[in-house]
Coordinates of C-alpha atoms in Angstrom, one line a residue:
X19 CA 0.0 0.0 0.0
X20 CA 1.1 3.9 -1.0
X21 CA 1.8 5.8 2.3
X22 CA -1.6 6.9 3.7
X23 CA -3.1 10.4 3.5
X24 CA -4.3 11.4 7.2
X25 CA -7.8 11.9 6.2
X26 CA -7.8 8.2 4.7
X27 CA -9.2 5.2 6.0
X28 CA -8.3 1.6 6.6
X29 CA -11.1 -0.8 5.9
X30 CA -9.8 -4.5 7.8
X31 CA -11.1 -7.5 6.7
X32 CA -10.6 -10.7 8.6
X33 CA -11.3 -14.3 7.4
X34 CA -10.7 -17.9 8.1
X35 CA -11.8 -20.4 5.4
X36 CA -14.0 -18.2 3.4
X37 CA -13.0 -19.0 -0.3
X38 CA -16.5 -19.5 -1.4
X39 CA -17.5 -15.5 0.0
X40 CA -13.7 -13.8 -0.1
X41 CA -14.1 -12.8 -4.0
X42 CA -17.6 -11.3 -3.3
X43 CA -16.2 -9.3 0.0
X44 CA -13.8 -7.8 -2.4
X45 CA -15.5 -7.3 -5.1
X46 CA -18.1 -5.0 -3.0
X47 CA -15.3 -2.8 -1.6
X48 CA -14.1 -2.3 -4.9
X49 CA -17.3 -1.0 -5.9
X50 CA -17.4 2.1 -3.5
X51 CA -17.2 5.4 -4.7
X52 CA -15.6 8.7 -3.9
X53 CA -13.7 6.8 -0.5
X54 CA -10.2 7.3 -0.4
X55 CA -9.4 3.4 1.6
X56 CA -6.9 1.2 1.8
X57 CA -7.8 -2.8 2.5
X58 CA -5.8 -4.8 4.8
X59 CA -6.5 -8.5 4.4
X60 CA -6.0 -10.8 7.2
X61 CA -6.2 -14.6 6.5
X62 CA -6.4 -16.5 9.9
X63 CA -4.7 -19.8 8.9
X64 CA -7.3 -20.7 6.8
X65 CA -6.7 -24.0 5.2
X66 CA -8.2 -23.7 2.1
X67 CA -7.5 -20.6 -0.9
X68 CA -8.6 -18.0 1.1
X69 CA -5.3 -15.5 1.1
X70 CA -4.4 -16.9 -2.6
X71 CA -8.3 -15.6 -3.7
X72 CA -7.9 -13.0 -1.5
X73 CA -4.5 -11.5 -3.2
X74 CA -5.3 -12.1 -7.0
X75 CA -8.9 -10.3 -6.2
X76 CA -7.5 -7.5 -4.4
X77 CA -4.5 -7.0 -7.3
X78 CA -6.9 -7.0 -10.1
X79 CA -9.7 -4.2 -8.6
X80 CA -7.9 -2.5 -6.1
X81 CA -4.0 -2.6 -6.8
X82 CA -1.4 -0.5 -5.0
X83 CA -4.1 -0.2 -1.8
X84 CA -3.9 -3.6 -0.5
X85 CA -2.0 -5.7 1.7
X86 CA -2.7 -9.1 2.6
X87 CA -1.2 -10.5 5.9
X88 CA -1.1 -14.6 6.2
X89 CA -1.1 -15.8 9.8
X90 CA 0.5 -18.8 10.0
X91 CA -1.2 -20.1 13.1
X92 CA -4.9 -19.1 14.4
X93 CA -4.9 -16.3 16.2
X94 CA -8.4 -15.1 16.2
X95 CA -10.0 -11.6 15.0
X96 CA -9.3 -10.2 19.0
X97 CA -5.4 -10.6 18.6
X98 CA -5.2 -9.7 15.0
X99 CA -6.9 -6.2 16.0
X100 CA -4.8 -5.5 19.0
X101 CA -1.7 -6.4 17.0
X102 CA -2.4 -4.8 13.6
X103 CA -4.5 -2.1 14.1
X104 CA -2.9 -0.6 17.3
X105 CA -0.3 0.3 14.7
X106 CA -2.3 1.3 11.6
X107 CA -2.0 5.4 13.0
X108 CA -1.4 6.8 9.3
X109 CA -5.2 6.2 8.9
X110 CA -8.2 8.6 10.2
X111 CA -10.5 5.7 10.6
X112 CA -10.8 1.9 10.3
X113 CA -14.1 -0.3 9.2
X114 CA -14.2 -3.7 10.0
X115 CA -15.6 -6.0 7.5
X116 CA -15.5 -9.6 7.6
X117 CA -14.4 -12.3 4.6
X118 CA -17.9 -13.7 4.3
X119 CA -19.8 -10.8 4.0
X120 CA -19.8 -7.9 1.4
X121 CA -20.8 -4.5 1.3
X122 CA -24.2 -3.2 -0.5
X123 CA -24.4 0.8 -0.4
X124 CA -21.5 1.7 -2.6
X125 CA -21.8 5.1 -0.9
X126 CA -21.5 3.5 2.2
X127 CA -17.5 4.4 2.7
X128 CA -17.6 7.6 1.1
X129 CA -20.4 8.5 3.9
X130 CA -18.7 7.4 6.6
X131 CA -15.4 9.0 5.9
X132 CA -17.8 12.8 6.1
X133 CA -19.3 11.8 8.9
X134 CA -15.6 11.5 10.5
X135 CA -14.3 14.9 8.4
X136 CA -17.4 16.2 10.2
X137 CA -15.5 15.2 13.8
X138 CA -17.7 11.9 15.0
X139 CA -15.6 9.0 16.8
X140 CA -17.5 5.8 16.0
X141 CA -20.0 5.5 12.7
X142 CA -22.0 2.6 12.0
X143 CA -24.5 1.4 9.8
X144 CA -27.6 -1.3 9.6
X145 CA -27.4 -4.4 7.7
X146 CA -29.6 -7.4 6.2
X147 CA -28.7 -10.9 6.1
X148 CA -28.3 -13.1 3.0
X149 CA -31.7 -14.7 3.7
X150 CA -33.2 -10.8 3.2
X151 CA -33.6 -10.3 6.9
X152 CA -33.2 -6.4 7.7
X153 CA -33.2 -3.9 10.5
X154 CA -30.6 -5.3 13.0
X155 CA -28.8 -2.1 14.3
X156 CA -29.9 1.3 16.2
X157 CA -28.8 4.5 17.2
X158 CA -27.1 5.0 20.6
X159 CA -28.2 7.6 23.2
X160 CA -24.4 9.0 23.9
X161 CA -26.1 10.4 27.7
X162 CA -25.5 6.7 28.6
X163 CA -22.9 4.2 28.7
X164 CA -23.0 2.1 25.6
X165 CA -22.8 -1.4 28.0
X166 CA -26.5 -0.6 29.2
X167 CA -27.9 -0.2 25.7
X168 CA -28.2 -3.4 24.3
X169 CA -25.9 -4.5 21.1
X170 CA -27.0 -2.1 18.3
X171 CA -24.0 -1.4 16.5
X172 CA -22.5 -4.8 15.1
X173 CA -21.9 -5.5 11.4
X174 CA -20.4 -2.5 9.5
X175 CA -18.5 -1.0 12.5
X176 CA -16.0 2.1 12.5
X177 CA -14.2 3.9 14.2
X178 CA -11.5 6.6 14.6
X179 CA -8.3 5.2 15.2
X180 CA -6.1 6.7 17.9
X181 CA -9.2 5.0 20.0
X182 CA -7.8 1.5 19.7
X183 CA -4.2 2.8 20.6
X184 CA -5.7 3.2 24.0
X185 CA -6.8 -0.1 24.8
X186 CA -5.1 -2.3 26.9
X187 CA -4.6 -6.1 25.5
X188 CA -6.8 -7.1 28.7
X189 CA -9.9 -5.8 27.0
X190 CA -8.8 -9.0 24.2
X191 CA -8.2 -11.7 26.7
X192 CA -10.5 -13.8 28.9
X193 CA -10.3 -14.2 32.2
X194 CA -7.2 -16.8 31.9
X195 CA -5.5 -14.4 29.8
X196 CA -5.6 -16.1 26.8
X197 CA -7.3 -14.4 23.5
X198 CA -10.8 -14.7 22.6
X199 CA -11.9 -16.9 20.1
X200 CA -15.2 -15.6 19.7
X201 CA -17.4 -12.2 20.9
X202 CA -14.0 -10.7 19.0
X203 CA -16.7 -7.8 17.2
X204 CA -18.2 -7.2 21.1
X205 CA -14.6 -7.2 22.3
X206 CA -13.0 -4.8 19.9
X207 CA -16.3 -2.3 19.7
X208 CA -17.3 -1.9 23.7
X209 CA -13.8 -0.4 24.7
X210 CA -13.7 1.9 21.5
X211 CA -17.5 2.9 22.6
X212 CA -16.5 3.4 26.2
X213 CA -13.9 6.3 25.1
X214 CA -15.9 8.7 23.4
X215 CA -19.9 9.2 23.2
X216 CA -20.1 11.4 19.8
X217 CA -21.7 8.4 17.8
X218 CA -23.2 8.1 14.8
X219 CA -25.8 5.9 13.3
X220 CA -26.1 6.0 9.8
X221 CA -29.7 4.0 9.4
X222 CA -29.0 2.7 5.2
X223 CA -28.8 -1.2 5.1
X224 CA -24.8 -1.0 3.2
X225 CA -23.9 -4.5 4.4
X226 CA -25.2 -7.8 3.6
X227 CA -24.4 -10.1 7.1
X228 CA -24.2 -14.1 5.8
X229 CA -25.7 -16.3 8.4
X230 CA -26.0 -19.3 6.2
X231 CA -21.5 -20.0 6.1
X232 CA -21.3 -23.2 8.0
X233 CA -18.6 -22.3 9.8
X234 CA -20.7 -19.4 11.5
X235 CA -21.3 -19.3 15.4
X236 CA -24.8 -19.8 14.4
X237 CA -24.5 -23.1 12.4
X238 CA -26.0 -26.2 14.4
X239 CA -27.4 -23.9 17.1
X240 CA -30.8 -22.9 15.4
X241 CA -29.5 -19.7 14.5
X242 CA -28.6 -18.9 18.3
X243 CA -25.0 -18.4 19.1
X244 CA -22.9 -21.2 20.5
X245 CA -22.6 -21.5 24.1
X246 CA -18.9 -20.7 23.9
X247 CA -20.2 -17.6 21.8
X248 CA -22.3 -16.7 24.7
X249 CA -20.0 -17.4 27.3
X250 CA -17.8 -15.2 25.8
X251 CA -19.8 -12.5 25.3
X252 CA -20.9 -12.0 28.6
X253 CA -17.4 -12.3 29.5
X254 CA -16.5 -9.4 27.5
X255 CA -19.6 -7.2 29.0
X256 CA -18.7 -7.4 32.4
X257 CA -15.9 -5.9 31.8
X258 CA -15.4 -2.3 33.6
X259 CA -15.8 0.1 30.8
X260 CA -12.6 2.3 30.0
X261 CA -13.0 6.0 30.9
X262 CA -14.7 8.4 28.3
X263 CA -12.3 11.1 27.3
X264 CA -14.4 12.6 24.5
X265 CA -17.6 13.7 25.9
X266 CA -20.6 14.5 23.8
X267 CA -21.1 18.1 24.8
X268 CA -17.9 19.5 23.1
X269 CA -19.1 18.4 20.0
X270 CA -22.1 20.3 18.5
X271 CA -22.5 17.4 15.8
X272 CA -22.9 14.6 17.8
X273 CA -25.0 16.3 20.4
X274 CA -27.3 17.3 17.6
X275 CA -27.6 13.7 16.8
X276 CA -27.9 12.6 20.5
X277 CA -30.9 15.2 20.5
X278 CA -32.5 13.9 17.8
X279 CA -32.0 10.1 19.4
X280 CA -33.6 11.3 22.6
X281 CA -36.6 13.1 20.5
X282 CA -36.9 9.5 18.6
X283 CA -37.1 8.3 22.4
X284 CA -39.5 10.0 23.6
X285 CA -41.7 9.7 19.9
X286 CA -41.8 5.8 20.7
X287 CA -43.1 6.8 24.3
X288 CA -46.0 9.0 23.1
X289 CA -46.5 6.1 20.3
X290 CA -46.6 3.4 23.0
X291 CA -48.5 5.8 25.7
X292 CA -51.5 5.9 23.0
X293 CA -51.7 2.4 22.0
X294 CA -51.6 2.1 25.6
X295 CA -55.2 3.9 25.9
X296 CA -56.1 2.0 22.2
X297 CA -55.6 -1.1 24.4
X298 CA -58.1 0.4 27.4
X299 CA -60.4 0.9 24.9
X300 CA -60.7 -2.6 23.7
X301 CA -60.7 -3.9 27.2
X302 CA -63.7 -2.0 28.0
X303 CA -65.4 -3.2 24.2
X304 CA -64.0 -6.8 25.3
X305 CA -65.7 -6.8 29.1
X306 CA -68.7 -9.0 27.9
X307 CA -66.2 -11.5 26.5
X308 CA -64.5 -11.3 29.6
X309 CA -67.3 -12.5 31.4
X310 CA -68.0 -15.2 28.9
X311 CA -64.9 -16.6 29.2
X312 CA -64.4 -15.8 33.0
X313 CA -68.1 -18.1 33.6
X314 CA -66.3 -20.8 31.2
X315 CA -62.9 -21.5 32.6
X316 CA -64.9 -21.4 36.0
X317 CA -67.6 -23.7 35.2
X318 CA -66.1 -25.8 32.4
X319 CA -62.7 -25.9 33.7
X320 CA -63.3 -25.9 37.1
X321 CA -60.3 -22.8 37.7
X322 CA -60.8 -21.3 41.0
X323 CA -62.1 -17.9 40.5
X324 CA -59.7 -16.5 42.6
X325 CA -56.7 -17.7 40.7
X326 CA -58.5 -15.8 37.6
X327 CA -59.0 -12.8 39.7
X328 CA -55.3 -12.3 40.0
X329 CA -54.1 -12.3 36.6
X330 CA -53.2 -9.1 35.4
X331 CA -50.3 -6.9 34.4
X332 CA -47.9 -9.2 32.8
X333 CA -49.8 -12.7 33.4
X334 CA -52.1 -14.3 30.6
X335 CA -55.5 -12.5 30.6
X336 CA -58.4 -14.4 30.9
X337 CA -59.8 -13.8 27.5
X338 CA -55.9 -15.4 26.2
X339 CA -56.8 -18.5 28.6
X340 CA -59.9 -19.5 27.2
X341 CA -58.8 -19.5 23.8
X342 CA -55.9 -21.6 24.7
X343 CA -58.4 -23.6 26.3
X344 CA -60.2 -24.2 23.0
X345 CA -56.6 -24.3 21.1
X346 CA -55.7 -27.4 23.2
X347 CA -58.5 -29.0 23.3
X348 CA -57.5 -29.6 19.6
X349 CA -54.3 -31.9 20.3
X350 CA -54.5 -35.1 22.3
X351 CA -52.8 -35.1 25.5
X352 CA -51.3 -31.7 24.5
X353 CA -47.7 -30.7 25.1
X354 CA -47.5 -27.5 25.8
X355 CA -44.0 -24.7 26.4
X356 CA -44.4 -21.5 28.1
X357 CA -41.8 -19.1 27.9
X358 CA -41.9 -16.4 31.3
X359 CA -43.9 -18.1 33.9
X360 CA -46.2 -16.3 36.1
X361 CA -49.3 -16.2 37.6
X362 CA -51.3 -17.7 34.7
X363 CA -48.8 -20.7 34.3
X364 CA -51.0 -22.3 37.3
X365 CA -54.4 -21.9 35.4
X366 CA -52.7 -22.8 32.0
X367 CA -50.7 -25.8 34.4
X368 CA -54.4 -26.6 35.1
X369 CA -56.0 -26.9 31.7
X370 CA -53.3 -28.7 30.9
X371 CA -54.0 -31.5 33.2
X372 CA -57.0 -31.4 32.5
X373 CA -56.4 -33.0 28.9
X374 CA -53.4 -35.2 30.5
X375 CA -51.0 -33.4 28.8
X376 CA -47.5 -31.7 30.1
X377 CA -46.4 -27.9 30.5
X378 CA -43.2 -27.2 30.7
X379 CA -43.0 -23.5 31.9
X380 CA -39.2 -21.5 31.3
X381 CA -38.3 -18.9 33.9
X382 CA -34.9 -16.9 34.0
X383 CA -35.2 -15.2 37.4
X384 CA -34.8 -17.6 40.3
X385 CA -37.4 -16.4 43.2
X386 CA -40.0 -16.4 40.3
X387 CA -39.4 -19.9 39.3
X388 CA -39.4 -21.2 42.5
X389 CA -42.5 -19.1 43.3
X390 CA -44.6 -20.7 40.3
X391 CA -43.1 -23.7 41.1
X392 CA -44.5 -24.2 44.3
X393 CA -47.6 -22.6 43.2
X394 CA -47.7 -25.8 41.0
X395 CA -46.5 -28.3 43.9
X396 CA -49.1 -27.1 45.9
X397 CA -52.4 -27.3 43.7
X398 CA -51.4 -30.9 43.0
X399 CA -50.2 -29.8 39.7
X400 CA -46.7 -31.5 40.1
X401 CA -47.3 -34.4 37.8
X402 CA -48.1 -32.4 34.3
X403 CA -46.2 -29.1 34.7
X404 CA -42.6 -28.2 35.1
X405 CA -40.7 -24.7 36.1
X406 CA -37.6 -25.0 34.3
X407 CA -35.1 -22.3 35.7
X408 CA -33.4 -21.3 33.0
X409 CA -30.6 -18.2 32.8
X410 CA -30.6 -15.8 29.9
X411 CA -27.7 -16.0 27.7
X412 CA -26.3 -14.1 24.6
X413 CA -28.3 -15.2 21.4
X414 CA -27.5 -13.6 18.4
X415 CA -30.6 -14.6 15.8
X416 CA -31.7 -13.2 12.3
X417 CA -28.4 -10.8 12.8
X418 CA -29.4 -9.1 16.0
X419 CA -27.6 -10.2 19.3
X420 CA -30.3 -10.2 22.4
X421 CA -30.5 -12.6 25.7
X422 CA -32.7 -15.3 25.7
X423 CA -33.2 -18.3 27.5
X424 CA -30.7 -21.6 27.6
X425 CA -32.6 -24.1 26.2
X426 CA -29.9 -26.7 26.4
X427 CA -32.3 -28.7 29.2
X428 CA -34.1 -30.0 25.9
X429 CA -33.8 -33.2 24.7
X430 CA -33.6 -34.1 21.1
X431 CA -36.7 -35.4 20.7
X432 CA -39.2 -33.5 22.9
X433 CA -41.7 -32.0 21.1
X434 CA -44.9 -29.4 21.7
X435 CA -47.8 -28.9 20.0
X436 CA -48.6 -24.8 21.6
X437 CA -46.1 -22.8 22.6
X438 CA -46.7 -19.6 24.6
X439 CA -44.5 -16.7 24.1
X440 CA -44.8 -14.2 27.4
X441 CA -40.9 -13.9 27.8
X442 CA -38.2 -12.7 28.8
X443 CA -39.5 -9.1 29.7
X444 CA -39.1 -6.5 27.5
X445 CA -36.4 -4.6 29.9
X446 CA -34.0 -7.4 29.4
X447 CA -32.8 -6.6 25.8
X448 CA -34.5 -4.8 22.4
X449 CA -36.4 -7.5 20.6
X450 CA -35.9 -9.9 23.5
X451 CA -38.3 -12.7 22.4
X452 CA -36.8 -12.5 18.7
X453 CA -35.0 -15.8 19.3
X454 CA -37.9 -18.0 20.3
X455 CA -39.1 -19.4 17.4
X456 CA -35.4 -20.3 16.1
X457 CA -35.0 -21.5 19.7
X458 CA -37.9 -24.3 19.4
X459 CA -38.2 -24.5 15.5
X460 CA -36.6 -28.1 16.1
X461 CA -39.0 -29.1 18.8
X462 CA -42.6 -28.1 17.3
X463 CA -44.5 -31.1 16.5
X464 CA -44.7 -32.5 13.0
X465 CA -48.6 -32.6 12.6
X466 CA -49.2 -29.3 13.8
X467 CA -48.6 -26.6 16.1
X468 CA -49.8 -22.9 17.6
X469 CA -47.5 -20.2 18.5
X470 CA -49.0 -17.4 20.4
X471 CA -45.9 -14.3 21.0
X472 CA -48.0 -12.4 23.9
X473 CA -48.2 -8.3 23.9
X474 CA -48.4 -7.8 20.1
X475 CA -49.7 -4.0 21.0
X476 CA -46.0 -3.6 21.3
X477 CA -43.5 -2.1 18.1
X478 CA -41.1 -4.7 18.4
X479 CA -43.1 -7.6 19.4
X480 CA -44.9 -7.0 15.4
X481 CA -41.2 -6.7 14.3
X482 CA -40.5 -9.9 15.2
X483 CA -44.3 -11.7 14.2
X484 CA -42.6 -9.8 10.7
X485 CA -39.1 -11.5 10.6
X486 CA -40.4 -15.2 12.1
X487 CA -42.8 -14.8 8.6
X488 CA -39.9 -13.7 6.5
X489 CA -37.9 -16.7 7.7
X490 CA -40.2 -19.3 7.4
X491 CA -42.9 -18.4 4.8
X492 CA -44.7 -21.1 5.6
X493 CA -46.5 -20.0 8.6
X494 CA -49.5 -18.1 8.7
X495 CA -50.1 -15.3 11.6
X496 CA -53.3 -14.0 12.9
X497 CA -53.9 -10.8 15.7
X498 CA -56.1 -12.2 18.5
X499 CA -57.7 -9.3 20.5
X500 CA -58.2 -9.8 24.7
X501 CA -57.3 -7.6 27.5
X502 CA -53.6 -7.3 25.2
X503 CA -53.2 -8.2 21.6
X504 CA -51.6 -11.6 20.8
X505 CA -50.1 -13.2 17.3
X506 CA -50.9 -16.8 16.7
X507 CA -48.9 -18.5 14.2
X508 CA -49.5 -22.1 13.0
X509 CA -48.8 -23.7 9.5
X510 CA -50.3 -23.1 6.3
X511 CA -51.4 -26.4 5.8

């Protein structure tokens, strides 16, 4: 490569085995206009042609600004950043782009770079995946620490360099000292994020994520990362975040942008405040239902009216339980998983039972599980329903990275024929409950199923009934209206 300018930019591209995607990667970064780049290729040991496809790609469309660096052991994309790009201080800014996937906005550079001319510190942008999945990233509010925000800016990542000079190879190691193998993107973005707070989210889908490569953390997991992915990730959060030396306040830019985020903010609360009172209003149109189905589950389905008196707030509503009632009364001996148990889990425990079926109800917090648990013990309940304590780990799904339940308690071959989607709570990640479906798509029985996703009032709640349809076609959805709004899902045929 020709000695850098200092207003250029270092895009870094790191890959292990990816010869059937490495020509694509290039051929994308070739195509962006009016960005002044350089490319540094790093091949990770691969064992197949990846440098060799690699180099003869890069010399034909972008000769002279390459270089292509062959490691000739694994070292992982953690230590390849801390090693290479520490040094890399004849460039303004770096974007970090991996072997398998490819750019789509040929603009996307060219914008970047202005939006660094213009004085931000770290630039990102959204993506899709190659199976047409879109929307994954999100602004930042920079009047908070990025670690309590959720993972929103993965993919198409930049950032001005002199911020990875200043951090310490710790931030790249586990707890044994050794380099990560994987949550590398988590562990080389949260220390850059910690050091400055003028952000900027660029909200243009100019990156095409593949989730199909075999060799993905995803593959074999059901489009959840590994548990080692996991693991590592939550190893890299807990880490204590380096001190921010560039504030948002000296720079009118960013806080114009942070403005605007908070304005978006407080949009979606006005948005959700009014379909808030929407969702009054159909409670009151709903109260003879209510009572319809309150006299039902009583009479029919012998439920102790003061177990139904109690639900409320986050539990199923009674209107929710007597259609389940009807849904499972159309599945012999029904199997049934519940995702967040609660107060309901008893009555549903109940119905359950009544049909000589099983519930197996997922909880992440502790008290609560043992609470429903012994709620179950104690009504008798103990030989068709099941609290399964389960912790919420790092699931990356459809391209977005969320917590979600451990699941590895299933067996192989358990199946259900409903599952009931009331979990985890929205406060413990943006589109928390996107992984479910993916979760269980292996354990949904063969002749049929229903898939309720609870609270469908709620923005991302329809994001996700959007994406689980985008992924698999071959479910139809339908909006149920009780006290809250639910999507049930079941095949087309």
């Amino acid at each position: 490569m020709d000695q850098p300018s200092s207003d250029r930019g270092l895009v870094w591209v790191c890959a292990r085995n990816a010869a059937p995607y490495v020509e694509r990667c290039v051929r994308s970064l070739a195509a962006q206009q009016d960005a002044a780049f350089d490319v540094l290729f790093v091949d990770d040991a691969s064992s197949d042609d990846t440098a060799g496809l690699a180099e003869r790609a890069l010399a034909a469309s972008l000769p002279g600004r390459h270089r292509v660096v062959r490691s000739p052991e694994q070292r992982g994309k953690a230590r390849h950043a801390f090693e290479l790009l520490r040094g890399a201080t004849g460039y303004t800014w770096i974007a970090v782009v991996d072997g398998d996937d490819a750019l789509i906005d040929p603009d996307a550079l060219h914008a970047i770079a202005r939006a660094y001319q213009d004085g931000f510190d770290v630039v990102w942008t959204d993506f899709e995946t190659d199976t047409g999945v879109a929307d994954g990233n999100g602004p930042l509010d920079p009047f908070d620490s990025p670690r309590r925000q959720g993972w929103a800016s993965s993919h198409l990542f930049s950032f001005r360099q002199l911020l990875i000079q200043r951090v310490p190879d710790s931030y790249f190691k586990d707890e044994s000292g050794a380099w990560l193998d994987c949550a590398c993107d988590m562990a080389i973005a949260y220390p850059v994020l910690d050091q400055t707070r003028r952000y900027l989210f660029l909200p243009r889908a100019a990156y095409r994520y593949t989730t199909t490569n075999p060799l993905s953390h995803h593959a074999g997991h059901g489009g959840l990362s590994s548990p080692r992915q996991r693991e590592r990730a939550e190893w890299v959060r807990s880490q204590a975040p380096l001190p921010c030396w560039r504030p948002v306040h000296e720079h009118r830019p960013s806080m114009d942008h942070g403005l605007g985020v908070k304005l978006h903010q407080m949009h979606v609360s006005t948005a959700q405040c009014f379909a808030r009172l929407d969702a009054l209003e159909r409670q009151v149109a709903q109260m003879p239902f209510r009572q319809l189905a309150l006299e039902r589950l009583v009479q029919r389905e012998h439920i102790p009216l003061a177990w139904l008196v109690q639900l409320g707030g986050w539990a199923l509503d009674v209107g929710m339980l007597n259609h389940l009632a009807d849904t499972l009364d159309g599945y012999r001996q029904p199997r049934v998983l519940e995702f967040g148990s609660g107060r309901g889990s008893r009555v549903l425990g109940k119905l359950v039972a009544a049909r000589g079926g099983t519930l197996t109800s997922v909880e992440h917090d502790a008290d609560w599980a043992a609470s429903t648990a012994a709620a179950i013990r104690a009504h008798a309940l103990g030989d068709h329903a099941r609290v399964v304590h389960c912790p919420l780990v790092e699931a990356s799904c459809f391209g977005h990275t969320t917590r979600f339940y451990d699941m590895g308690f299933l067996s192989p071959d358990e199946r259900f024929d409903v599952v009931v989607v009331d979990g985890p709570p929205e406060a413990t990640g943006l589109f928390a409950r996107l992984p479910a479906l993916p979760a269980i798509a292996g354990h949904l029985s063969l002749q049929g199923f229903h898939l309720y996703l609870d609270d469908f009032d709620r923005e991302q709640e329809q994001m996700i009934a959007r994406w689980w349809l985008e992924m698999a076609p071959e479910l139809r959805a339908e909006s149920l209206v009780f006290d809250k709004m639910v999507c049930e899902l079941t095949p087309r045929t």
